[in-house]
mmCIF file of C-alpha atoms in Angstrom:
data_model
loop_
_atom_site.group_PDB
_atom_site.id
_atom_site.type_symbol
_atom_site.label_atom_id
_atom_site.label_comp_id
_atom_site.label_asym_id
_atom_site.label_seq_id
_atom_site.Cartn_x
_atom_site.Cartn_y
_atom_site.Cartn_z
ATOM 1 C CA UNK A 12 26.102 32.596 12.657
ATOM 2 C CA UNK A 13 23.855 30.931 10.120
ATOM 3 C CA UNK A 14 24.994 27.684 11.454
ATOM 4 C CA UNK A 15 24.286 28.381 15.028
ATOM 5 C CA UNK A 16 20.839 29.609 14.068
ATOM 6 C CA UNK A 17 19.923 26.366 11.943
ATOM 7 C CA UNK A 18 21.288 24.050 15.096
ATOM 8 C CA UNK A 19 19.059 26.515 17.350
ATOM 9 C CA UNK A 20 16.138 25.790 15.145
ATOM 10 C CA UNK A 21 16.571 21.959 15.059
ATOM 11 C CA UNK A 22 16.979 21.983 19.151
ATOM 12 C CA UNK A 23 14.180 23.752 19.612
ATOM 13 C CA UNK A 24 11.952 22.330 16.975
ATOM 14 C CA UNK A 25 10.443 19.379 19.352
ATOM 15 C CA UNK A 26 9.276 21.606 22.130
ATOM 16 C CA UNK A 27 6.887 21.965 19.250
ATOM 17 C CA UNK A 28 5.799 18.667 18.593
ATOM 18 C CA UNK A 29 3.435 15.602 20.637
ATOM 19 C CA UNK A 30 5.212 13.868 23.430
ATOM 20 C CA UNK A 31 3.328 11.138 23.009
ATOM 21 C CA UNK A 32 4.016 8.218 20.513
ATOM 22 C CA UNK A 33 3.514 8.466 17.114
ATOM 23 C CA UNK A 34 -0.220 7.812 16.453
ATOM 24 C CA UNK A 35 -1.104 4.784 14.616
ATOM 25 C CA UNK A 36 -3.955 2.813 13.118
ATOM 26 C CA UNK A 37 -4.614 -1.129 12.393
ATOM 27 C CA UNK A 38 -6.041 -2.354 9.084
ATOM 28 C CA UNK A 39 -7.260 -5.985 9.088
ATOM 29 C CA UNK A 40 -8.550 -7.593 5.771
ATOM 30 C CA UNK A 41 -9.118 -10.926 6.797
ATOM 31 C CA UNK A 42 -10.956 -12.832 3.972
ATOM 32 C CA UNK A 43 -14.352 -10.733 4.205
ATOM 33 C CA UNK A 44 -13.905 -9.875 7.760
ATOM 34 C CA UNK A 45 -12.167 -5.981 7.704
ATOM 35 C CA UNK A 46 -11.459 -4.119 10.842
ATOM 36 C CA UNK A 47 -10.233 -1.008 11.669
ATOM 37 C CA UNK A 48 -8.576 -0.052 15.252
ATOM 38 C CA UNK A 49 -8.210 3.725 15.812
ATOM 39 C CA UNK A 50 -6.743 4.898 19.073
ATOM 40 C CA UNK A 51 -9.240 6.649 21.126
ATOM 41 C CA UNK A 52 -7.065 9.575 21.671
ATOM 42 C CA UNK A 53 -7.402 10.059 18.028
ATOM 43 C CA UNK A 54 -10.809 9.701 18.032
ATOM 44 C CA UNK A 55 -11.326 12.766 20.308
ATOM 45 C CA UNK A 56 -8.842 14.648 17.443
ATOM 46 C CA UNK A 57 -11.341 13.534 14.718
ATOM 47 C CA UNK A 58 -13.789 15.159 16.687
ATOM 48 C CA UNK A 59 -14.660 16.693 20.211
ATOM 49 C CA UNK A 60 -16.243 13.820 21.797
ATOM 50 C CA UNK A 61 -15.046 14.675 25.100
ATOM 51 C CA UNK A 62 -18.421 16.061 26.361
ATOM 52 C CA UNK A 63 -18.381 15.591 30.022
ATOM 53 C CA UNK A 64 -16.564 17.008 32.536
ATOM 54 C CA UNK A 65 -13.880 17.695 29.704
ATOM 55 C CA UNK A 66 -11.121 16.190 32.078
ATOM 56 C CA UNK A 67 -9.272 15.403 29.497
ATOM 57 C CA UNK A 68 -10.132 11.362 29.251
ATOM 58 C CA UNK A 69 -12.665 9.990 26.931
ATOM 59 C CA UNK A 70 -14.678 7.193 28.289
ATOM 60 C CA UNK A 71 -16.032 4.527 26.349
ATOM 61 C CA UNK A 72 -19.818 5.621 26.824
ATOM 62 C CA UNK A 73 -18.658 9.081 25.348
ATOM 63 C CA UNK A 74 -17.577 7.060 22.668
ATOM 64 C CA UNK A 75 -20.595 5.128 22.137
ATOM 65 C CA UNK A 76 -23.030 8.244 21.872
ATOM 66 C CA UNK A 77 -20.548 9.656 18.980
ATOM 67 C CA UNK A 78 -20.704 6.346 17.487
ATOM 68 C CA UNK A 79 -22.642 7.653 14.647
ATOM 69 C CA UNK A 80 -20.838 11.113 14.130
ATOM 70 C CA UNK A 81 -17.157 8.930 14.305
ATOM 71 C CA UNK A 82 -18.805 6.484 11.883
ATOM 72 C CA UNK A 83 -19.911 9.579 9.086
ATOM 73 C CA UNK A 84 -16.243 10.727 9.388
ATOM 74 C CA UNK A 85 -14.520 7.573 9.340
ATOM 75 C CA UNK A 86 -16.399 6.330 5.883
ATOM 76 C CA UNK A 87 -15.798 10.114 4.302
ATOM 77 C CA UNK A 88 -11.796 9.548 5.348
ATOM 78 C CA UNK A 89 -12.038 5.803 3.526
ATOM 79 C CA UNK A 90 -13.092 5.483 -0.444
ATOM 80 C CA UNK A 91 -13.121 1.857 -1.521
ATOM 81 C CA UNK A 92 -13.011 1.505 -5.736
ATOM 82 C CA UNK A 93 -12.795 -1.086 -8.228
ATOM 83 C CA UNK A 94 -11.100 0.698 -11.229
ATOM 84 C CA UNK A 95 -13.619 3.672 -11.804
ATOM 85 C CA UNK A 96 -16.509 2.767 -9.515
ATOM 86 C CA UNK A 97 -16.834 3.221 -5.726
ATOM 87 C CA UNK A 98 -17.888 0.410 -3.584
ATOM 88 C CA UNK A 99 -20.134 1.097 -0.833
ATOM 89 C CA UNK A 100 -18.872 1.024 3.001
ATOM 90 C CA UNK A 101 -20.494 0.620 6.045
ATOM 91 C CA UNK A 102 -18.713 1.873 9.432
ATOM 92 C CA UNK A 103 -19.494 0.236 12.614
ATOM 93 C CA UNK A 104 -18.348 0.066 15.936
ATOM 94 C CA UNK A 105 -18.438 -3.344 17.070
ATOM 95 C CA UNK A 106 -16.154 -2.845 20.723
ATOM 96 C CA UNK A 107 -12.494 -1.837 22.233
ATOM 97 C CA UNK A 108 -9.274 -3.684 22.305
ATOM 98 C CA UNK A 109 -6.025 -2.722 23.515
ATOM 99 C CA UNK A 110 -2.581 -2.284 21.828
ATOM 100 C CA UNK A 111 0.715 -1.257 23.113
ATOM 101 C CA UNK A 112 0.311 2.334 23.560
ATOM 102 C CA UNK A 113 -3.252 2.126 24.883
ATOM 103 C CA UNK A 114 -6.905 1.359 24.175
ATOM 104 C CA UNK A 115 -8.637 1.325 20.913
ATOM 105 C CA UNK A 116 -12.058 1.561 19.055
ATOM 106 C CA UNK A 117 -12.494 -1.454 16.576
ATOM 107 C CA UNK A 118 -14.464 -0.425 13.996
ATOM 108 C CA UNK A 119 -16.220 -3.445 12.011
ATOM 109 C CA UNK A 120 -16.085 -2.414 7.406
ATOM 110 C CA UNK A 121 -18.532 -3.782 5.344
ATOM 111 C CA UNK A 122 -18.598 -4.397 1.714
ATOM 112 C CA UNK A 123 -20.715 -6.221 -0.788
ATOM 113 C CA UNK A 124 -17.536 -5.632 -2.643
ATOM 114 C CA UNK A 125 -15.235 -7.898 -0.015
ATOM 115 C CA UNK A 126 -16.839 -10.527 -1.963
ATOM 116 C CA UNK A 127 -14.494 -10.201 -4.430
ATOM 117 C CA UNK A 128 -11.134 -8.290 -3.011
ATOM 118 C CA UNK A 129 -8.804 -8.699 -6.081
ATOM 119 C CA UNK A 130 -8.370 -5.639 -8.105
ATOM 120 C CA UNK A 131 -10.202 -3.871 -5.051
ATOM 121 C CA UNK A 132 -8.376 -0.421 -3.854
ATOM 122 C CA UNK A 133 -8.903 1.813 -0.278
ATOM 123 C CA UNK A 134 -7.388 5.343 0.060
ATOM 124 C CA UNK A 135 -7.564 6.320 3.562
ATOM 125 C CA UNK A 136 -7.513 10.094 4.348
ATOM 126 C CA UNK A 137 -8.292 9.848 7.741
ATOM 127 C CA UNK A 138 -5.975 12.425 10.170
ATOM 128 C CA UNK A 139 -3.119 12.842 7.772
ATOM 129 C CA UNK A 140 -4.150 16.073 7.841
ATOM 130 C CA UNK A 141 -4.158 16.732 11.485
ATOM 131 C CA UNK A 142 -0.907 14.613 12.178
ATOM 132 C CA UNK A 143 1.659 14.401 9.184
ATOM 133 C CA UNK A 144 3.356 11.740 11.395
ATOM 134 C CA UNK A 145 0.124 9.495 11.422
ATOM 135 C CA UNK A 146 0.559 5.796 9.697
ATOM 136 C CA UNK A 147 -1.666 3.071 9.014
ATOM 137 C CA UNK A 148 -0.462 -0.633 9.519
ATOM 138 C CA UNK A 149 -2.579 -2.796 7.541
ATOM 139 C CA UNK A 150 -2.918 -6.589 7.343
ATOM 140 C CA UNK A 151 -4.115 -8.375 4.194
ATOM 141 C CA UNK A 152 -5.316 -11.763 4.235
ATOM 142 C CA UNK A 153 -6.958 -14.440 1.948
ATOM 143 C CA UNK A 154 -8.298 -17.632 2.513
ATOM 144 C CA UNK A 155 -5.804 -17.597 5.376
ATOM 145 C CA UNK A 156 -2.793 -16.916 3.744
ATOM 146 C CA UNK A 157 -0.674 -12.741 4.259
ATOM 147 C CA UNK A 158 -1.066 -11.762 0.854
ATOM 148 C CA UNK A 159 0.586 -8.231 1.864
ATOM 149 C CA UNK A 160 1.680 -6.163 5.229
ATOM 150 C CA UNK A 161 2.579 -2.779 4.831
ATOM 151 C CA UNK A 162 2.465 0.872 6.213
ATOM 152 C CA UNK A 163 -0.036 3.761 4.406
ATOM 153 C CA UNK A 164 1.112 7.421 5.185
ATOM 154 C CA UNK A 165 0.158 10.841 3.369
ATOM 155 C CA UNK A 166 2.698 10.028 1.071
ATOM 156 C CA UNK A 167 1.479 6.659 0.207
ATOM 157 C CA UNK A 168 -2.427 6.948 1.622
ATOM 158 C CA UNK A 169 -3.887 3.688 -0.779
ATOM 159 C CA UNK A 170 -3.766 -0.288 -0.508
ATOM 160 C CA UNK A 171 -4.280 -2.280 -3.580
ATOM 161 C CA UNK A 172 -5.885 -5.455 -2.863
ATOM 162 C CA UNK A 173 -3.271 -7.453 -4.594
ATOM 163 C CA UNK A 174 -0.122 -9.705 -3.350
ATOM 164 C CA UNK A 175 2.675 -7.911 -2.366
ATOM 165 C CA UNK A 176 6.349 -9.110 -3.813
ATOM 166 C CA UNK A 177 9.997 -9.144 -2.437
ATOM 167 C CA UNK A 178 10.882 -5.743 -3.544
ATOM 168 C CA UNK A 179 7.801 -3.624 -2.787
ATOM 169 C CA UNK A 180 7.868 -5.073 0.972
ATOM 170 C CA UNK A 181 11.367 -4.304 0.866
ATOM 171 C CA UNK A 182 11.095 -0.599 -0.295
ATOM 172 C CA UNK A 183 7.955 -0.276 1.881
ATOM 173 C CA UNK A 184 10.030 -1.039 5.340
ATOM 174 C CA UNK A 185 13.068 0.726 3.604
ATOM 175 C CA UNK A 186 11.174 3.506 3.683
ATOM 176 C CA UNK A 187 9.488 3.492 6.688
ATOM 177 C CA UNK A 188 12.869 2.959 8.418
ATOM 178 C CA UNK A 189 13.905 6.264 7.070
ATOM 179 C CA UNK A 190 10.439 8.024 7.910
ATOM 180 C CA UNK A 191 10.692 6.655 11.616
ATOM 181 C CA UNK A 192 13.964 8.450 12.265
ATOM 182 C CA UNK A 193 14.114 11.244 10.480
ATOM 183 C CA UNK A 194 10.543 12.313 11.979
ATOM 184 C CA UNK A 195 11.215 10.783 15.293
ATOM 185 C CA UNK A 196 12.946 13.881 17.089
ATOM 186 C CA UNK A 197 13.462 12.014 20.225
ATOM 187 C CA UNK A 198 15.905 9.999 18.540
ATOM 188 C CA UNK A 199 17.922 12.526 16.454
ATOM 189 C CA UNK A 200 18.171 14.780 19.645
ATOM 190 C CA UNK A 201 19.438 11.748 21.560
ATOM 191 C CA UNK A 202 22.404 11.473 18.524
ATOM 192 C CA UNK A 203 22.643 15.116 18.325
ATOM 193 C CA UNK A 204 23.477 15.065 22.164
ATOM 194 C CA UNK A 205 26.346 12.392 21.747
ATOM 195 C CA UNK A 206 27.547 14.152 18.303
ATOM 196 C CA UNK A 207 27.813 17.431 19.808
ATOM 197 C CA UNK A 208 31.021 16.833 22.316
ATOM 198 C CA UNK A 209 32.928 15.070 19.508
ATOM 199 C CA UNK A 210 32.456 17.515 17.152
ATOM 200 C CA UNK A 211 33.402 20.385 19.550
ATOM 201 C CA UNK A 212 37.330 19.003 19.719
ATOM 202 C CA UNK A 213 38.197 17.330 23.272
ATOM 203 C CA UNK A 214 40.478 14.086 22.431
ATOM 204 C CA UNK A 215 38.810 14.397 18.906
ATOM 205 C CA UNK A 216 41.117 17.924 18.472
ATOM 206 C CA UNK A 217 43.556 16.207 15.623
ATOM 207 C CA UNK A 218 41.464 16.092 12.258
ATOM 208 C CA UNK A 219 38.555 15.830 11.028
ATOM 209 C CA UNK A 220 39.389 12.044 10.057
ATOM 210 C CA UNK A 221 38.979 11.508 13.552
ATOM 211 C CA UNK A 222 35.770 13.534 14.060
ATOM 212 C CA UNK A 223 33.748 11.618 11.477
ATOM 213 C CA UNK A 224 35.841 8.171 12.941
ATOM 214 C CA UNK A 225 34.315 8.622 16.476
ATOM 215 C CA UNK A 226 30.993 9.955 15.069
ATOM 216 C CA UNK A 227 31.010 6.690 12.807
ATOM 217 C CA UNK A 228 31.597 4.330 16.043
ATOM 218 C CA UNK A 229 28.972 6.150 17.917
ATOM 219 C CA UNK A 230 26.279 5.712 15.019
ATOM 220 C CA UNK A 231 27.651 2.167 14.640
ATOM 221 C CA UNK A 232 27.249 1.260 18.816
ATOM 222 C CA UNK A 233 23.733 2.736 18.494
ATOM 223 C CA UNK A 234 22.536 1.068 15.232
ATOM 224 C CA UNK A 235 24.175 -2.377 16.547
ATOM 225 C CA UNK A 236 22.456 -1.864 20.197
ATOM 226 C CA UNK A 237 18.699 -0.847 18.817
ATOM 227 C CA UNK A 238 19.040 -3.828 16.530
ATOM 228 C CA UNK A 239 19.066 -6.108 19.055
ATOM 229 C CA UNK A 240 16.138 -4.887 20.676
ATOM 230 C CA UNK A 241 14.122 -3.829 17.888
ATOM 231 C CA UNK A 242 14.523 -7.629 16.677
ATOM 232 C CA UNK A 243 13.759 -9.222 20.496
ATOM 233 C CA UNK A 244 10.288 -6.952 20.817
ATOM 234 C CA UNK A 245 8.892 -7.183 17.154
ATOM 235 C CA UNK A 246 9.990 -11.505 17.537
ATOM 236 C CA UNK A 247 8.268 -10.795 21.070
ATOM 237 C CA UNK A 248 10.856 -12.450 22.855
ATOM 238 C CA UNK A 249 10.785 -9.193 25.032
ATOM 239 C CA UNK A 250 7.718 -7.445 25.545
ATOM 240 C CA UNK A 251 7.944 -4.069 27.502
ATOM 241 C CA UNK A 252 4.758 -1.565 27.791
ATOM 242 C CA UNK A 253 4.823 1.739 25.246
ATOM 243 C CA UNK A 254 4.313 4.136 27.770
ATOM 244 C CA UNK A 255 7.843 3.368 30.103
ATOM 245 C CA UNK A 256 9.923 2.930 26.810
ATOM 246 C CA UNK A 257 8.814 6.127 25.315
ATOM 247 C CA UNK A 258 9.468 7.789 29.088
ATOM 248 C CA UNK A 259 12.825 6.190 28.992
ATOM 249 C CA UNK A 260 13.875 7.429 26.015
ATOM 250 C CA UNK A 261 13.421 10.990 26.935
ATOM 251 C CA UNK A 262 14.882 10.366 29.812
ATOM 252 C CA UNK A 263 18.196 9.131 27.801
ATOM 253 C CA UNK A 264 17.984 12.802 26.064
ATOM 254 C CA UNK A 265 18.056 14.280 29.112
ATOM 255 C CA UNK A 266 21.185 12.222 30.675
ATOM 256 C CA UNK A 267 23.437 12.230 27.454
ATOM 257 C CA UNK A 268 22.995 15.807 27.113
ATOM 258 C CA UNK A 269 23.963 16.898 30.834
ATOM 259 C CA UNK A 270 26.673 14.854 30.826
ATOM 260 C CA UNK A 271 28.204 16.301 27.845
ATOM 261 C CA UNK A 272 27.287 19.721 29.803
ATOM 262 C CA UNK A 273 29.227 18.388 32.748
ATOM 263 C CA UNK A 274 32.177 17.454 30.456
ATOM 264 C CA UNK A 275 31.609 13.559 31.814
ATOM 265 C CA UNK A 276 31.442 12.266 28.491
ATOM 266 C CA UNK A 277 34.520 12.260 27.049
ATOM 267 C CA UNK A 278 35.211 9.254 24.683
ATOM 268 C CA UNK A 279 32.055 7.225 26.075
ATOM 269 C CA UNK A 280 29.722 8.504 23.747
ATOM 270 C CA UNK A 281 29.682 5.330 21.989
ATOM 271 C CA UNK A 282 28.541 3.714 25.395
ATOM 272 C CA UNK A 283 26.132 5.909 26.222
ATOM 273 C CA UNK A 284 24.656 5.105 22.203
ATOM 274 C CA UNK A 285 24.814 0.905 22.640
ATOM 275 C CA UNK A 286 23.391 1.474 26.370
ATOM 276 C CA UNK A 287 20.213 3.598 25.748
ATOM 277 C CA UNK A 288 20.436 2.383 21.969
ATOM 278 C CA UNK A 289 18.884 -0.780 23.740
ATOM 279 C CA UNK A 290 15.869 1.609 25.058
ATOM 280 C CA UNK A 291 15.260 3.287 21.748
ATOM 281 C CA UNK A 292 15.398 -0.283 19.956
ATOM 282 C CA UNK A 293 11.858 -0.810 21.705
ATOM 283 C CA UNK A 294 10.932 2.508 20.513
ATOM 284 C CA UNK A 295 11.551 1.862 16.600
ATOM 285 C CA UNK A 296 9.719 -1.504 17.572
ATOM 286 C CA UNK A 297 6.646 -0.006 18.520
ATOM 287 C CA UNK A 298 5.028 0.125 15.137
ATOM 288 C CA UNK A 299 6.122 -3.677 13.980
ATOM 289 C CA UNK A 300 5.435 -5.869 16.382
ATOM 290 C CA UNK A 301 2.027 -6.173 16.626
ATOM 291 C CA UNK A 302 1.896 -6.326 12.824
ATOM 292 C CA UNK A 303 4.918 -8.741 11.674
ATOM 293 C CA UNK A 304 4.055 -11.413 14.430
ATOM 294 C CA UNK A 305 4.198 -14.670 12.606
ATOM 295 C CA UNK A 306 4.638 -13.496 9.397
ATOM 296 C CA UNK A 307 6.568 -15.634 7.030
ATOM 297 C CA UNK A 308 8.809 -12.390 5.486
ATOM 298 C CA UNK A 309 9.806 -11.221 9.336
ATOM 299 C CA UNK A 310 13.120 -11.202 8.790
ATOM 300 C CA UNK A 311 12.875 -9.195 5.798
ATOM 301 C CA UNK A 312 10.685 -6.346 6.908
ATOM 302 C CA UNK A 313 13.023 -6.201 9.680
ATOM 303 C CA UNK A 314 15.988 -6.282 7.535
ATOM 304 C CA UNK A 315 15.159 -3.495 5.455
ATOM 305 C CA UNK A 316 13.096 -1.168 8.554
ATOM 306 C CA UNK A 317 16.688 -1.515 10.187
ATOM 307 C CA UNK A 318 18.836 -0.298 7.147
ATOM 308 C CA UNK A 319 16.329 2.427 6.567
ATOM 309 C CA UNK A 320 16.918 3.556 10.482
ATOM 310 C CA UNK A 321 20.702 3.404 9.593
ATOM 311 C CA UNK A 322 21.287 5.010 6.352
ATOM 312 C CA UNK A 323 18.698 7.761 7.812
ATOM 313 C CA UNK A 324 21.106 8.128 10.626
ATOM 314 C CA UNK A 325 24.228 8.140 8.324
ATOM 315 C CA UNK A 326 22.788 10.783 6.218
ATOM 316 C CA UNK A 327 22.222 13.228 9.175
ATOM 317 C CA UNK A 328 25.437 12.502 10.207
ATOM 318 C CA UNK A 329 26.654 13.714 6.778
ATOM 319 C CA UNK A 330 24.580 16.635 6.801
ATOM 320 C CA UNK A 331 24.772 17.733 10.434
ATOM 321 C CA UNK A 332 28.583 17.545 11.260
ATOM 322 C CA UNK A 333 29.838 19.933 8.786
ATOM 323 C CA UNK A 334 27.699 22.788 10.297
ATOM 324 C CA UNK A 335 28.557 21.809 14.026
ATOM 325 C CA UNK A 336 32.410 21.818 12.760
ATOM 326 C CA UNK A 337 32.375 25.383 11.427
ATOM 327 C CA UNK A 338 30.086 26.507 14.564
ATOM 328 C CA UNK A 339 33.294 24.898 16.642
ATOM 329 C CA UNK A 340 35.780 27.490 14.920
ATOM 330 C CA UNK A 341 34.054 30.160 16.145
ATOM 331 C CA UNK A 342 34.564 31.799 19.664
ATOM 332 C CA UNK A 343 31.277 32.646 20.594
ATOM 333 C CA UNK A 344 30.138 29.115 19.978
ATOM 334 C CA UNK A 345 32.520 27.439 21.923
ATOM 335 C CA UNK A 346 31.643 29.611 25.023
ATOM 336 C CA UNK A 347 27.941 30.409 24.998
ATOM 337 C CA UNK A 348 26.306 28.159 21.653
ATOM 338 C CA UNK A 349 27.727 24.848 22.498
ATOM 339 C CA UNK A 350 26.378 25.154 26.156
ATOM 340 C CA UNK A 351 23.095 26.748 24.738
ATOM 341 C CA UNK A 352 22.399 23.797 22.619
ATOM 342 C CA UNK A 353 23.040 20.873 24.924
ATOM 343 C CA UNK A 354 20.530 22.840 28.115
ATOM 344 C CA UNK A 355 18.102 22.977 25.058
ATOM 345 C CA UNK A 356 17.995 19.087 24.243
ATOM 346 C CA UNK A 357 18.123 18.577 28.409
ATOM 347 C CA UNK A 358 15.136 21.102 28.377
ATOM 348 C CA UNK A 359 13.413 19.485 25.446
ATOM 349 C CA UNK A 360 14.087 15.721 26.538
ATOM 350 C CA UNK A 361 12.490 17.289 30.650
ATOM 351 C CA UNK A 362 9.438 18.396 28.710
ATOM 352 C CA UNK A 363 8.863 15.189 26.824
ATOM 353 C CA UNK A 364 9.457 12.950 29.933
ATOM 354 C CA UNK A 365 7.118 15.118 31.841
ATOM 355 C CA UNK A 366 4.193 14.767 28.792
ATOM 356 C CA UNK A 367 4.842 11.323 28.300
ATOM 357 C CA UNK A 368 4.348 10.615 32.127
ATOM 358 C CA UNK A 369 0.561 12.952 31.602
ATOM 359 C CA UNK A 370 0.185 10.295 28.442
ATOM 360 C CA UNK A 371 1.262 7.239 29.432
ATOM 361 C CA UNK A 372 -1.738 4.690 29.081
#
């Protein structure tokens, strides 16, 4: 019973969370020239700028007379310091630009500090605490050469100002890999969809050898399918827009879950995994591309996102199919809980495809 319960939780656990993408900001320290984009939408959750009619959309003008009120909260969420003293900031809005998932503020930092950027550090605090899911991609350039790319979160919320080596751009992507799928629900329902027929018996009956066998060759078709595509976008040999990707992808929920429903599954899980694995490969490349375009240490950023994304994905594997192989043994499951879960990921994946349809930019 416990078992059914947890795998209840974790299906209906996204019904709770934003259909939209992942928000995320842009650092740029270019020499003495520092920018920060912040996605309008988040700019209304920083604070209610939406003043007229309250339809929902926030227009530039409305963002232009809270210009000063966004800039007051903006420099309290940023602390610049050089070992024990605080550098002054100044916040500006200098204009809009757009990214992948939609339109941004760019908001112009000054220093007398940027002068000097070596030894030079910058916490950010700004929405962690309204989205735990928030992350900052941040650029760091001198005298025209990357000293440093890398991802700030509310784990890791400060840049130093320094070069960055092998290893910590390694451990940084690593780890980011990890964070994007274990927090990115669309894509553990999609697995848990494919995982659930396979561990329920069918042509798998025999052992459980061959449970974890076919569960390996699924995780293996996906991994191998959203490399591809997480490679083509973040080289941008294939750009596609955020908003139809992310749509996609629920819509891949949705499919894999009724067909298991249907019983139309049966040992082509690992196709359904390469063939939408494709789709969710421009998902996972969503946060890199804009940031590791023509940087000289692509290949390993992308290296070590991608085994992140994978040994996430092994380790719920691990975790997950012991629990849905004692839920199989009982009777109740096999009637009413198996066919419980799978209309909750369809419902789920309906819901997001509907919100991400409302959000799309």
């Amino acid at each position: 019973m416990r078992a059914f319960l947890y795998l209840l939780l974790l299906s209906a656990l996204p019904l709770a969370v934003q259909a939209h993408k992942n928000s995320d900001s842009f650092l740029y320290f270019h020499d003495q020239s520092w920018r920060l984009d912040i996605a309008v939408e988040d700019l209304q959750r920083l604070d209610d700028i939406d003043r007229s009619p309250r339809d929902g959309v926030v227009t530039v003008r409305e963002v232009r007379d809270a210009e000063a009120a966004l800039g007051d909260i903006i420099d309290a969420g940023l602390s610049l310091t050089r070992g024990q003293l605080r550098c002054a900031l100044d916040v500006k809005l200098i204009g809009f630009t757009q990214h992948s998932d939609g339109h941004y503020a760019a908001w112009q930092l000054e220093s007398p500090c940027s002068e000097e950027p070596e030894g030079l550090s910058l916490s950010y605090r700004l929405l962690f605490d309204i989205d735990p899911f928030h992350r900052v991609l941040y650029d760091l350039q001198y005298q025209g050469e990357t000293l440093k790319l890398g991802v700030l979160g509310p784990s890791d919320p400060t840049l130093e100002f320094a070069r960055g080596d092998v290893w910590s751009t390694a451990g940084t992507f690593f780890w980011q890999g990890m964070l994007h799928m274990l927090l990115g629900y669309d894509h553990l329902l999609f697995l848990l969809a494919l995982l659930l027929p396979i561990a329920r018996g069918g042509e798998y009956r025999g052992t459980r050898r061959d449970v974890l066998k076919a569960s390996a060759w699924v995780i293996t078709a996906f991994t191998v399918a959203h490399s591809v595509t997480l490679v083509a976008a973040t080289l941008g040999w294939v750009v596609l827009p955020s908003g139809p990707v992310e749509l996609l992808i629920a819509i891949s929920i949705v499919v894999s879950a009724l067909l298991a429903i249907a019983g139309r599954d049966r040992g082509r899980q690992w196709l359904l995994a390469a063939g939408f694995g494709l789709i969710h490969g421009f998902g996972f490349a969503s946060m890199l591309s804009e940031l590791l375009s023509g940087w000289r240490n692509t290949a390993l950023a992308l290296a070590s996102f991608n085994i992140g994304v994978e040994v996430a994905q092994l380790l719920v594997m691990v975790l997950l199919l012991p629990l849905l192989l004692v839920a199989n043994q009982r009777v109740w499951y096999r009637r009413y809980g198996y066919y419980g879960l799978l209309w909750l990921i369809a419902v789920a994946g309906l819901w997001w495809a509907a919100q991400r349809l409302k959000y799309s930019p």
